[in-house]
């Protein structure tokens, strides 16, 4: 069994090069943690391969077998898991009335049921040690849902609610639970959203809104979006505090979306109609 570098073992899902998970992995490593970086394909994390601070594992959050295999491998190698970061996620862009049900199910399977699989697998270990931290990555879009990303936003809203419940339920076992809520962060989510969108069927009722829907797919990847490394550094600093905050929201649009959350609905609707051309 290898000794954990720096004492803390952190497992992160969705560490593909260019994404938030990859940046979080680097930020944890910079703080002296041993980082288990996971993705559906090790090749998608090739930039981390030559660095001894990272232990790369294939992990598909949609598969209970894959989850169990990855966690047992980590425990066999290091003997502990101190922090779990449920970061893996997929976008789903399109009008709720016409997005195929299979796309809804796939989005929820990754964004909601994926974290649940990891949580249920790791909690017995953390509870036995009476210590640990679980981090679920949500989204500011869940604070103030707008048009064209109903499936994604609903899955992230469910993550927020789930995490709130979990925070109470795991407190007696010494496990901290944190909701991390990114704003618009530079990542590959825009390209992934457009790639997924191109596989959608041709819209019927919503054909006239094609340009607006495509615009929404890449909205978070503006020139003024928060750099990934900046977001990752701030987030990891918060997670590793002795008494971490239960909620950490950071990045472009995070303040605006928090304000919109408290707005009367008619004002929020007005703002979205102007912004999203809906």
PDB file of C-alpha atoms in Angstrom:
ATOM      1  CA  UNK A   1       0.000   0.000   0.000  1.00  0.00           C
ATOM      2  CA  UNK A   2       1.387   3.372  -1.017  1.00  0.00           C
ATOM      3  CA  UNK A   3       1.570   6.244   1.403  1.00  0.00           C
ATOM      4  CA  UNK A   4      -0.632   9.171   0.391  1.00  0.00           C
ATOM      5  CA  UNK A   5       1.444  12.145  -0.727  1.00  0.00           C
ATOM      6  CA  UNK A   6       0.741  14.953   1.720  1.00  0.00           C
ATOM      7  CA  UNK A   7      -1.670  12.813   3.725  1.00  0.00           C
ATOM      8  CA  UNK A   8      -4.969  13.529   1.941  1.00  0.00           C
ATOM      9  CA  UNK A   9      -6.335  11.383  -0.879  1.00  0.00           C
ATOM     10  CA  UNK A  10      -8.735  13.195  -3.193  1.00  0.00           C
ATOM     11  CA  UNK A  11     -10.785  11.470  -5.890  1.00  0.00           C
ATOM     12  CA  UNK A  12     -12.258  13.655  -8.627  1.00  0.00           C
ATOM     13  CA  UNK A  13     -14.607  12.623 -11.422  1.00  0.00           C
ATOM     14  CA  UNK A  14     -14.575  14.194 -14.879  1.00  0.00           C
ATOM     15  CA  UNK A  15     -10.895  15.202 -15.176  1.00  0.00           C
ATOM     16  CA  UNK A  16     -10.716  15.484 -18.963  1.00  0.00           C
ATOM     17  CA  UNK A  17      -8.045  17.891 -20.213  1.00  0.00           C
ATOM     18  CA  UNK A  18      -9.391  21.427 -20.492  1.00  0.00           C
ATOM     19  CA  UNK A  19     -12.202  20.952 -17.999  1.00  0.00           C
ATOM     20  CA  UNK A  20     -12.903  22.106 -14.459  1.00  0.00           C
ATOM     21  CA  UNK A  21     -12.118  18.682 -12.985  1.00  0.00           C
ATOM     22  CA  UNK A  22      -8.647  18.718 -14.522  1.00  0.00           C
ATOM     23  CA  UNK A  23      -7.962  22.163 -13.064  1.00  0.00           C
ATOM     24  CA  UNK A  24      -9.274  21.047  -9.647  1.00  0.00           C
ATOM     25  CA  UNK A  25      -6.927  18.054  -9.790  1.00  0.00           C
ATOM     26  CA  UNK A  26      -3.957  20.350 -10.373  1.00  0.00           C
ATOM     27  CA  UNK A  27      -5.062  22.723  -7.603  1.00  0.00           C
ATOM     28  CA  UNK A  28      -5.406  19.882  -5.061  1.00  0.00           C
ATOM     29  CA  UNK A  29      -1.990  18.555  -6.073  1.00  0.00           C
ATOM     30  CA  UNK A  30      -0.508  22.037  -5.554  1.00  0.00           C
ATOM     31  CA  UNK A  31      -1.818  21.872  -1.972  1.00  0.00           C
ATOM     32  CA  UNK A  32       0.082  18.620  -1.359  1.00  0.00           C
ATOM     33  CA  UNK A  33      -2.754  16.128  -1.854  1.00  0.00           C
ATOM     34  CA  UNK A  34      -2.582  12.789  -3.606  1.00  0.00           C
ATOM     35  CA  UNK A  35      -5.061  13.131  -6.442  1.00  0.00           C
ATOM     36  CA  UNK A  36      -6.970  10.277  -8.039  1.00  0.00           C
ATOM     37  CA  UNK A  37      -8.025  11.826 -11.344  1.00  0.00           C
ATOM     38  CA  UNK A  38     -10.775   9.907 -13.105  1.00  0.00           C
ATOM     39  CA  UNK A  39     -12.545  10.007 -16.436  1.00  0.00           C
ATOM     40  CA  UNK A  40     -14.285   7.578 -18.738  1.00  0.00           C
ATOM     41  CA  UNK A  41     -10.985   7.332 -20.656  1.00  0.00           C
ATOM     42  CA  UNK A  42      -7.455   7.656 -19.257  1.00  0.00           C
ATOM     43  CA  UNK A  43      -6.372   9.037 -22.649  1.00  0.00           C
ATOM     44  CA  UNK A  44      -8.557  12.086 -22.075  1.00  0.00           C
ATOM     45  CA  UNK A  45      -6.297  12.960 -19.090  1.00  0.00           C
ATOM     46  CA  UNK A  46      -2.979  12.395 -20.865  1.00  0.00           C
ATOM     47  CA  UNK A  47      -1.627  15.754 -19.666  1.00  0.00           C
ATOM     48  CA  UNK A  48      -1.549  14.347 -16.098  1.00  0.00           C
ATOM     49  CA  UNK A  49       0.119  11.024 -16.934  1.00  0.00           C
ATOM     50  CA  UNK A  50       3.748  11.918 -16.284  1.00  0.00           C
ATOM     51  CA  UNK A  51       3.142  13.623 -12.922  1.00  0.00           C
ATOM     52  CA  UNK A  52       3.603  11.336  -9.892  1.00  0.00           C
ATOM     53  CA  UNK A  53       1.115  13.388  -7.865  1.00  0.00           C
ATOM     54  CA  UNK A  54      -1.727  11.943  -9.933  1.00  0.00           C
ATOM     55  CA  UNK A  55      -3.091   8.416  -9.995  1.00  0.00           C
ATOM     56  CA  UNK A  56      -5.232   8.047 -13.094  1.00  0.00           C
ATOM     57  CA  UNK A  57      -8.259   5.774 -13.124  1.00  0.00           C
ATOM     58  CA  UNK A  58     -10.946   5.024 -15.675  1.00  0.00           C
ATOM     59  CA  UNK A  59     -14.316   5.613 -14.061  1.00  0.00           C
ATOM     60  CA  UNK A  60     -17.708   5.846 -15.725  1.00  0.00           C
ATOM     61  CA  UNK A  61     -20.111   7.405 -13.220  1.00  0.00           C
ATOM     62  CA  UNK A  62     -23.026   5.814 -15.111  1.00  0.00           C
ATOM     63  CA  UNK A  63     -21.839   2.326 -14.178  1.00  0.00           C
ATOM     64  CA  UNK A  64     -22.089   0.976 -10.636  1.00  0.00           C
ATOM     65  CA  UNK A  65     -19.560  -1.718 -11.524  1.00  0.00           C
ATOM     66  CA  UNK A  66     -17.072   0.915 -12.744  1.00  0.00           C
ATOM     67  CA  UNK A  67     -17.580   2.987  -9.589  1.00  0.00           C
ATOM     68  CA  UNK A  68     -17.054   0.017  -7.274  1.00  0.00           C
ATOM     69  CA  UNK A  69     -13.956  -1.133  -9.173  1.00  0.00           C
ATOM     70  CA  UNK A  70     -12.339   2.321  -9.144  1.00  0.00           C
ATOM     71  CA  UNK A  71     -12.976   2.923  -5.439  1.00  0.00           C
ATOM     72  CA  UNK A  72     -11.771  -0.506  -4.385  1.00  0.00           C
ATOM     73  CA  UNK A  73      -8.597   0.054  -6.435  1.00  0.00           C
ATOM     74  CA  UNK A  74      -8.001   3.398  -4.707  1.00  0.00           C
ATOM     75  CA  UNK A  75      -8.592   1.941  -1.233  1.00  0.00           C
ATOM     76  CA  UNK A  76      -6.319  -1.003  -1.977  1.00  0.00           C
ATOM     77  CA  UNK A  77      -3.561   1.337  -3.150  1.00  0.00           C
ATOM     78  CA  UNK A  78      -3.847   4.143  -0.576  1.00  0.00           C
ATOM     79  CA  UNK A  79      -6.052   2.782   2.211  1.00  0.00           C
ATOM     80  CA  UNK A  80      -8.122   5.940   2.439  1.00  0.00           C
ATOM     81  CA  UNK A  81     -10.313   8.425   0.585  1.00  0.00           C
ATOM     82  CA  UNK A  82     -10.469  11.811   2.298  1.00  0.00           C
ATOM     83  CA  UNK A  83     -12.236  13.931  -0.304  1.00  0.00           C
ATOM     84  CA  UNK A  84     -14.668  12.969  -3.057  1.00  0.00           C
ATOM     85  CA  UNK A  85     -15.388  15.603  -5.705  1.00  0.00           C
ATOM     86  CA  UNK A  86     -18.391  14.766  -7.891  1.00  0.00           C
ATOM     87  CA  UNK A  87     -17.539  16.950 -10.849  1.00  0.00           C
ATOM     88  CA  UNK A  88     -18.378  14.840 -13.929  1.00  0.00           C
ATOM     89  CA  UNK A  89     -21.265  16.322 -15.852  1.00  0.00           C
ATOM     90  CA  UNK A  90     -22.806  16.708 -19.285  1.00  0.00           C
ATOM     91  CA  UNK A  91     -24.713  19.553 -20.901  1.00  0.00           C
ATOM     92  CA  UNK A  92     -28.051  19.124 -22.651  1.00  0.00           C
ATOM     93  CA  UNK A  93     -29.294  21.988 -24.787  1.00  0.00           C
ATOM     94  CA  UNK A  94     -32.710  22.212 -26.380  1.00  0.00           C
ATOM     95  CA  UNK A  95     -36.384  22.988 -25.695  1.00  0.00           C
ATOM     96  CA  UNK A  96     -37.929  20.780 -23.010  1.00  0.00           C
ATOM     97  CA  UNK A  97     -40.930  19.965 -25.196  1.00  0.00           C
ATOM     98  CA  UNK A  98     -38.774  18.465 -27.968  1.00  0.00           C
ATOM     99  CA  UNK A  99     -35.573  17.129 -26.365  1.00  0.00           C
ATOM    100  CA  UNK A 100     -35.750  13.306 -26.635  1.00  0.00           C
ATOM    101  CA  UNK A 101     -36.550  11.587 -23.359  1.00  0.00           C
ATOM    102  CA  UNK A 102     -33.394   9.494 -23.822  1.00  0.00           C
ATOM    103  CA  UNK A 103     -31.318  12.703 -23.696  1.00  0.00           C
ATOM    104  CA  UNK A 104     -33.054  13.708 -20.451  1.00  0.00           C
ATOM    105  CA  UNK A 105     -32.332  10.290 -18.970  1.00  0.00           C
ATOM    106  CA  UNK A 106     -28.693  10.366 -20.056  1.00  0.00           C
ATOM    107  CA  UNK A 107     -28.225  13.840 -18.541  1.00  0.00           C
ATOM    108  CA  UNK A 108     -29.686  12.794 -15.198  1.00  0.00           C
ATOM    109  CA  UNK A 109     -27.766   9.510 -15.226  1.00  0.00           C
ATOM    110  CA  UNK A 110     -24.473  11.399 -15.351  1.00  0.00           C
ATOM    111  CA  UNK A 111     -25.269  14.601 -13.458  1.00  0.00           C
ATOM    112  CA  UNK A 112     -27.458  13.233 -10.639  1.00  0.00           C
ATOM    113  CA  UNK A 113     -27.299   9.447 -10.417  1.00  0.00           C
ATOM    114  CA  UNK A 114     -23.547   9.494 -11.052  1.00  0.00           C
ATOM    115  CA  UNK A 115     -22.845  11.416  -7.826  1.00  0.00           C
ATOM    116  CA  UNK A 116     -25.327   9.224  -5.943  1.00  0.00           C
ATOM    117  CA  UNK A 117     -23.440   6.093  -7.052  1.00  0.00           C
ATOM    118  CA  UNK A 118     -20.139   7.557  -5.821  1.00  0.00           C
ATOM    119  CA  UNK A 119     -21.659   8.799  -2.562  1.00  0.00           C
ATOM    120  CA  UNK A 120     -23.235   5.469  -1.689  1.00  0.00           C
ATOM    121  CA  UNK A 121     -19.967   3.700  -2.475  1.00  0.00           C
ATOM    122  CA  UNK A 122     -17.692   5.989  -0.436  1.00  0.00           C
ATOM    123  CA  UNK A 123     -19.826   6.858   2.607  1.00  0.00           C
ATOM    124  CA  UNK A 124     -19.341   3.515   4.450  1.00  0.00           C
ATOM    125  CA  UNK A 125     -15.559   4.023   4.268  1.00  0.00           C
ATOM    126  CA  UNK A 126     -15.712   7.662   5.421  1.00  0.00           C
ATOM    127  CA  UNK A 127     -18.213   6.851   8.179  1.00  0.00           C
ATOM    128  CA  UNK A 128     -15.942   4.084   9.494  1.00  0.00           C
ATOM    129  CA  UNK A 129     -13.141   6.668   9.844  1.00  0.00           C
ATOM    130  CA  UNK A 130     -15.578   9.365  11.069  1.00  0.00           C
ATOM    131  CA  UNK A 131     -14.014  11.855   8.682  1.00  0.00           C
ATOM    132  CA  UNK A 132     -14.222  12.877   5.064  1.00  0.00           C
ATOM    133  CA  UNK A 133     -15.507  15.519   2.682  1.00  0.00           C
ATOM    134  CA  UNK A 134     -17.985  15.123  -0.169  1.00  0.00           C
ATOM    135  CA  UNK A 135     -18.168  17.877  -2.760  1.00  0.00           C
ATOM    136  CA  UNK A 136     -20.989  18.019  -5.298  1.00  0.00           C
ATOM    137  CA  UNK A 137     -20.571  20.413  -8.208  1.00  0.00           C
ATOM    138  CA  UNK A 138     -23.799  22.184  -9.136  1.00  0.00           C
ATOM    139  CA  UNK A 139     -24.388  25.228 -11.331  1.00  0.00           C
ATOM    140  CA  UNK A 140     -25.537  28.836 -11.045  1.00  0.00           C
ATOM    141  CA  UNK A 141     -28.108  28.049 -13.727  1.00  0.00           C
ATOM    142  CA  UNK A 142     -30.062  26.174 -11.066  1.00  0.00           C
ATOM    143  CA  UNK A 143     -30.427  29.418  -9.082  1.00  0.00           C
ATOM    144  CA  UNK A 144     -32.267  31.112 -11.904  1.00  0.00           C
ATOM    145  CA  UNK A 145     -33.313  28.735 -14.697  1.00  0.00           C
ATOM    146  CA  UNK A 146     -33.779  30.168 -18.146  1.00  0.00           C
ATOM    147  CA  UNK A 147     -34.729  28.739 -21.541  1.00  0.00           C
ATOM    148  CA  UNK A 148     -33.015  26.051 -23.621  1.00  0.00           C
ATOM    149  CA  UNK A 149     -31.154  24.132 -20.894  1.00  0.00           C
ATOM    150  CA  UNK A 150     -34.078  22.686 -18.941  1.00  0.00           C
ATOM    151  CA  UNK A 151     -32.677  19.155 -18.686  1.00  0.00           C
ATOM    152  CA  UNK A 152     -29.240  20.278 -17.499  1.00  0.00           C
ATOM    153  CA  UNK A 153     -30.596  22.891 -15.104  1.00  0.00           C
ATOM    154  CA  UNK A 154     -33.110  20.463 -13.600  1.00  0.00           C
ATOM    155  CA  UNK A 155     -30.369  17.882 -13.015  1.00  0.00           C
ATOM    156  CA  UNK A 156     -28.191  20.471 -11.256  1.00  0.00           C
ATOM    157  CA  UNK A 157     -31.120  21.776  -9.177  1.00  0.00           C
ATOM    158  CA  UNK A 158     -31.618  18.179  -8.036  1.00  0.00           C
ATOM    159  CA  UNK A 159     -27.923  18.012  -7.117  1.00  0.00           C
ATOM    160  CA  UNK A 160     -28.332  21.141  -4.977  1.00  0.00           C
ATOM    161  CA  UNK A 161     -31.334  19.684  -3.124  1.00  0.00           C
ATOM    162  CA  UNK A 162     -29.695  16.302  -2.705  1.00  0.00           C
ATOM    163  CA  UNK A 163     -26.570  17.919  -1.267  1.00  0.00           C
ATOM    164  CA  UNK A 164     -28.578  19.922   1.254  1.00  0.00           C
ATOM    165  CA  UNK A 165     -30.224  16.746   2.545  1.00  0.00           C
ATOM    166  CA  UNK A 166     -26.922  14.902   2.577  1.00  0.00           C
ATOM    167  CA  UNK A 167     -25.254  17.618   4.645  1.00  0.00           C
ATOM    168  CA  UNK A 168     -27.658  16.959   7.523  1.00  0.00           C
ATOM    169  CA  UNK A 169     -27.604  13.187   7.171  1.00  0.00           C
ATOM    170  CA  UNK A 170     -23.818  12.810   7.154  1.00  0.00           C
ATOM    171  CA  UNK A 171     -22.981  15.306   9.897  1.00  0.00           C
ATOM    172  CA  UNK A 172     -23.371  12.645  12.684  1.00  0.00           C
ATOM    173  CA  UNK A 173     -20.625  10.621  10.966  1.00  0.00           C
ATOM    174  CA  UNK A 174     -18.104  13.463  10.819  1.00  0.00           C
ATOM    175  CA  UNK A 175     -18.447  13.906   7.050  1.00  0.00           C
ATOM    176  CA  UNK A 176     -18.528  17.428   5.607  1.00  0.00           C
ATOM    177  CA  UNK A 177     -20.724  18.029   2.549  1.00  0.00           C
ATOM    178  CA  UNK A 178     -20.178  21.005   0.259  1.00  0.00           C
ATOM    179  CA  UNK A 179     -22.129  22.359  -2.704  1.00  0.00           C
ATOM    180  CA  UNK A 180     -19.756  24.017  -5.185  1.00  0.00           C
ATOM    181  CA  UNK A 181     -21.608  26.290  -7.587  1.00  0.00           C
ATOM    182  CA  UNK A 182     -19.543  27.474 -10.564  1.00  0.00           C
ATOM    183  CA  UNK A 183     -20.498  30.521 -12.565  1.00  0.00           C
ATOM    184  CA  UNK A 184     -19.289  30.919 -16.151  1.00  0.00           C
ATOM    185  CA  UNK A 185     -15.895  29.207 -16.061  1.00  0.00           C
ATOM    186  CA  UNK A 186     -13.592  28.703 -19.043  1.00  0.00           C
ATOM    187  CA  UNK A 187     -13.787  24.980 -19.881  1.00  0.00           C
ATOM    188  CA  UNK A 188     -14.682  22.578 -22.680  1.00  0.00           C
ATOM    189  CA  UNK A 189     -18.376  22.485 -21.702  1.00  0.00           C
ATOM    190  CA  UNK A 190     -19.358  24.800 -24.551  1.00  0.00           C
ATOM    191  CA  UNK A 191     -17.806  22.547 -27.201  1.00  0.00           C
ATOM    192  CA  UNK A 192     -19.355  19.498 -25.522  1.00  0.00           C
ATOM    193  CA  UNK A 193     -22.756  21.193 -25.463  1.00  0.00           C
ATOM    194  CA  UNK A 194     -22.564  22.016 -29.173  1.00  0.00           C
ATOM    195  CA  UNK A 195     -21.385  18.484 -30.007  1.00  0.00           C
ATOM    196  CA  UNK A 196     -24.375  17.075 -28.107  1.00  0.00           C
ATOM    197  CA  UNK A 197     -26.696  19.595 -29.692  1.00  0.00           C
ATOM    198  CA  UNK A 198     -25.655  18.534 -33.185  1.00  0.00           C
ATOM    199  CA  UNK A 199     -26.995  15.044 -32.400  1.00  0.00           C
ATOM    200  CA  UNK A 200     -30.444  16.356 -31.538  1.00  0.00           C
ATOM    201  CA  UNK A 201     -33.347  15.823 -33.959  1.00  0.00           C
ATOM    202  CA  UNK A 202     -34.496  18.720 -36.088  1.00  0.00           C
ATOM    203  CA  UNK A 203     -36.846  20.918 -34.076  1.00  0.00           C
ATOM    204  CA  UNK A 204     -40.455  21.217 -35.156  1.00  0.00           C
ATOM    205  CA  UNK A 205     -42.057  24.007 -33.135  1.00  0.00           C
ATOM    206  CA  UNK A 206     -38.720  25.560 -32.230  1.00  0.00           C
ATOM    207  CA  UNK A 207     -36.990  25.729 -35.609  1.00  0.00           C
ATOM    208  CA  UNK A 208     -37.271  29.562 -35.615  1.00  0.00           C
ATOM    209  CA  UNK A 209     -35.301  29.645 -32.325  1.00  0.00           C
ATOM    210  CA  UNK A 210     -32.318  27.688 -33.681  1.00  0.00           C
ATOM    211  CA  UNK A 211     -29.857  30.607 -33.457  1.00  0.00           C
ATOM    212  CA  UNK A 212     -30.912  31.500 -29.913  1.00  0.00           C
ATOM    213  CA  UNK A 213     -30.553  27.889 -28.753  1.00  0.00           C
ATOM    214  CA  UNK A 214     -27.078  27.574 -30.287  1.00  0.00           C
ATOM    215  CA  UNK A 215     -26.111  30.873 -28.653  1.00  0.00           C
ATOM    216  CA  UNK A 216     -27.137  29.459 -25.255  1.00  0.00           C
ATOM    217  CA  UNK A 217     -25.011  26.348 -25.751  1.00  0.00           C
ATOM    218  CA  UNK A 218     -21.808  28.383 -25.650  1.00  0.00           C
ATOM    219  CA  UNK A 219     -22.946  31.262 -23.422  1.00  0.00           C
ATOM    220  CA  UNK A 220     -20.636  30.392 -20.512  1.00  0.00           C
ATOM    221  CA  UNK A 221     -17.538  30.523 -22.741  1.00  0.00           C
ATOM    222  CA  UNK A 222     -17.292  34.276 -23.201  1.00  0.00           C
ATOM    223  CA  UNK A 223     -14.000  36.221 -23.240  1.00  0.00           C
ATOM    224  CA  UNK A 224     -14.806  37.538 -19.757  1.00  0.00           C
ATOM    225  CA  UNK A 225     -15.551  34.120 -18.232  1.00  0.00           C
ATOM    226  CA  UNK A 226     -13.551  33.202 -15.126  1.00  0.00           C
ATOM    227  CA  UNK A 227     -10.248  31.405 -15.901  1.00  0.00           C
ATOM    228  CA  UNK A 228     -10.390  27.730 -14.925  1.00  0.00           C
ATOM    229  CA  UNK A 229      -7.231  27.896 -12.815  1.00  0.00           C
ATOM    230  CA  UNK A 230      -8.530  30.852 -10.801  1.00  0.00           C
ATOM    231  CA  UNK A 231     -11.808  29.065 -10.068  1.00  0.00           C
ATOM    232  CA  UNK A 232      -9.995  25.837  -9.140  1.00  0.00           C
ATOM    233  CA  UNK A 233      -7.565  27.543  -6.752  1.00  0.00           C
ATOM    234  CA  UNK A 234     -10.324  29.427  -4.901  1.00  0.00           C
ATOM    235  CA  UNK A 235     -12.514  26.314  -4.733  1.00  0.00           C
ATOM    236  CA  UNK A 236      -9.782  24.031  -3.391  1.00  0.00           C
ATOM    237  CA  UNK A 237      -8.824  26.605  -0.762  1.00  0.00           C
ATOM    238  CA  UNK A 238     -12.439  26.593   0.452  1.00  0.00           C
ATOM    239  CA  UNK A 239     -12.744  22.790   0.433  1.00  0.00           C
ATOM    240  CA  UNK A 240      -9.536  22.238   2.413  1.00  0.00           C
ATOM    241  CA  UNK A 241     -10.439  24.648   5.230  1.00  0.00           C
ATOM    242  CA  UNK A 242     -10.699  23.113   8.691  1.00  0.00           C
ATOM    243  CA  UNK A 243     -14.359  24.128   8.734  1.00  0.00           C
ATOM    244  CA  UNK A 244     -15.311  24.260   5.046  1.00  0.00           C
ATOM    245  CA  UNK A 245     -18.349  26.285   3.959  1.00  0.00           C
ATOM    246  CA  UNK A 246     -21.461  24.267   3.084  1.00  0.00           C
ATOM    247  CA  UNK A 247     -21.925  26.396  -0.060  1.00  0.00           C
ATOM    248  CA  UNK A 248     -19.239  27.887  -2.302  1.00  0.00           C
ATOM    249  CA  UNK A 249     -20.296  29.918  -5.334  1.00  0.00           C
ATOM    250  CA  UNK A 250     -17.677  31.577  -7.523  1.00  0.00           C
ATOM    251  CA  UNK A 251     -17.184  32.793 -11.072  1.00  0.00           C
ATOM    252  CA  UNK A 252     -18.600  35.085 -13.732  1.00  0.00           C
ATOM    253  CA  UNK A 253     -22.383  35.596 -13.438  1.00  0.00           C
ATOM    254  CA  UNK A 254     -22.510  34.050  -9.937  1.00  0.00           C
ATOM    255  CA  UNK A 255     -23.471  37.341  -8.264  1.00  0.00           C
ATOM    256  CA  UNK A 256     -25.956  38.220 -11.008  1.00  0.00           C
ATOM    257  CA  UNK A 257     -27.625  34.807 -10.853  1.00  0.00           C
ATOM    258  CA  UNK A 258     -27.831  34.980  -7.060  1.00  0.00           C
ATOM    259  CA  UNK A 259     -29.576  38.357  -7.362  1.00  0.00           C
ATOM    260  CA  UNK A 260     -31.948  36.981 -10.003  1.00  0.00           C
ATOM    261  CA  UNK A 261     -32.813  34.112  -7.664  1.00  0.00           C
ATOM    262  CA  UNK A 262     -34.396  36.681  -5.318  1.00  0.00           C
ATOM    263  CA  UNK A 263     -36.087  38.717  -8.066  1.00  0.00           C
ATOM    264  CA  UNK A 264     -39.834  38.694  -8.628  1.00  0.00           C
ATOM    265  CA  UNK A 265     -40.539  36.219 -11.418  1.00  0.00           C
ATOM    266  CA  UNK A 266     -41.856  38.825 -13.840  1.00  0.00           C
ATOM    267  CA  UNK A 267     -38.551  40.732 -13.652  1.00  0.00           C
ATOM    268  CA  UNK A 268     -36.502  37.565 -14.023  1.00  0.00           C
ATOM    269  CA  UNK A 269     -38.574  36.498 -17.024  1.00  0.00           C
ATOM    270  CA  UNK A 270     -38.099  39.917 -18.600  1.00  0.00           C
ATOM    271  CA  UNK A 271     -34.326  39.688 -18.166  1.00  0.00           C
ATOM    272  CA  UNK A 272     -34.143  36.219 -19.675  1.00  0.00           C
ATOM    273  CA  UNK A 273     -36.327  37.090 -22.648  1.00  0.00           C
ATOM    274  CA  UNK A 274     -33.945  39.908 -23.485  1.00  0.00           C
ATOM    275  CA  UNK A 275     -30.770  37.902 -22.880  1.00  0.00           C
ATOM    276  CA  UNK A 276     -31.829  34.616 -24.480  1.00  0.00           C
ATOM    277  CA  UNK A 277     -33.926  36.093 -27.296  1.00  0.00           C
ATOM    278  CA  UNK A 278     -36.844  33.858 -26.300  1.00  0.00           C
TER     279      UNK A 278
END
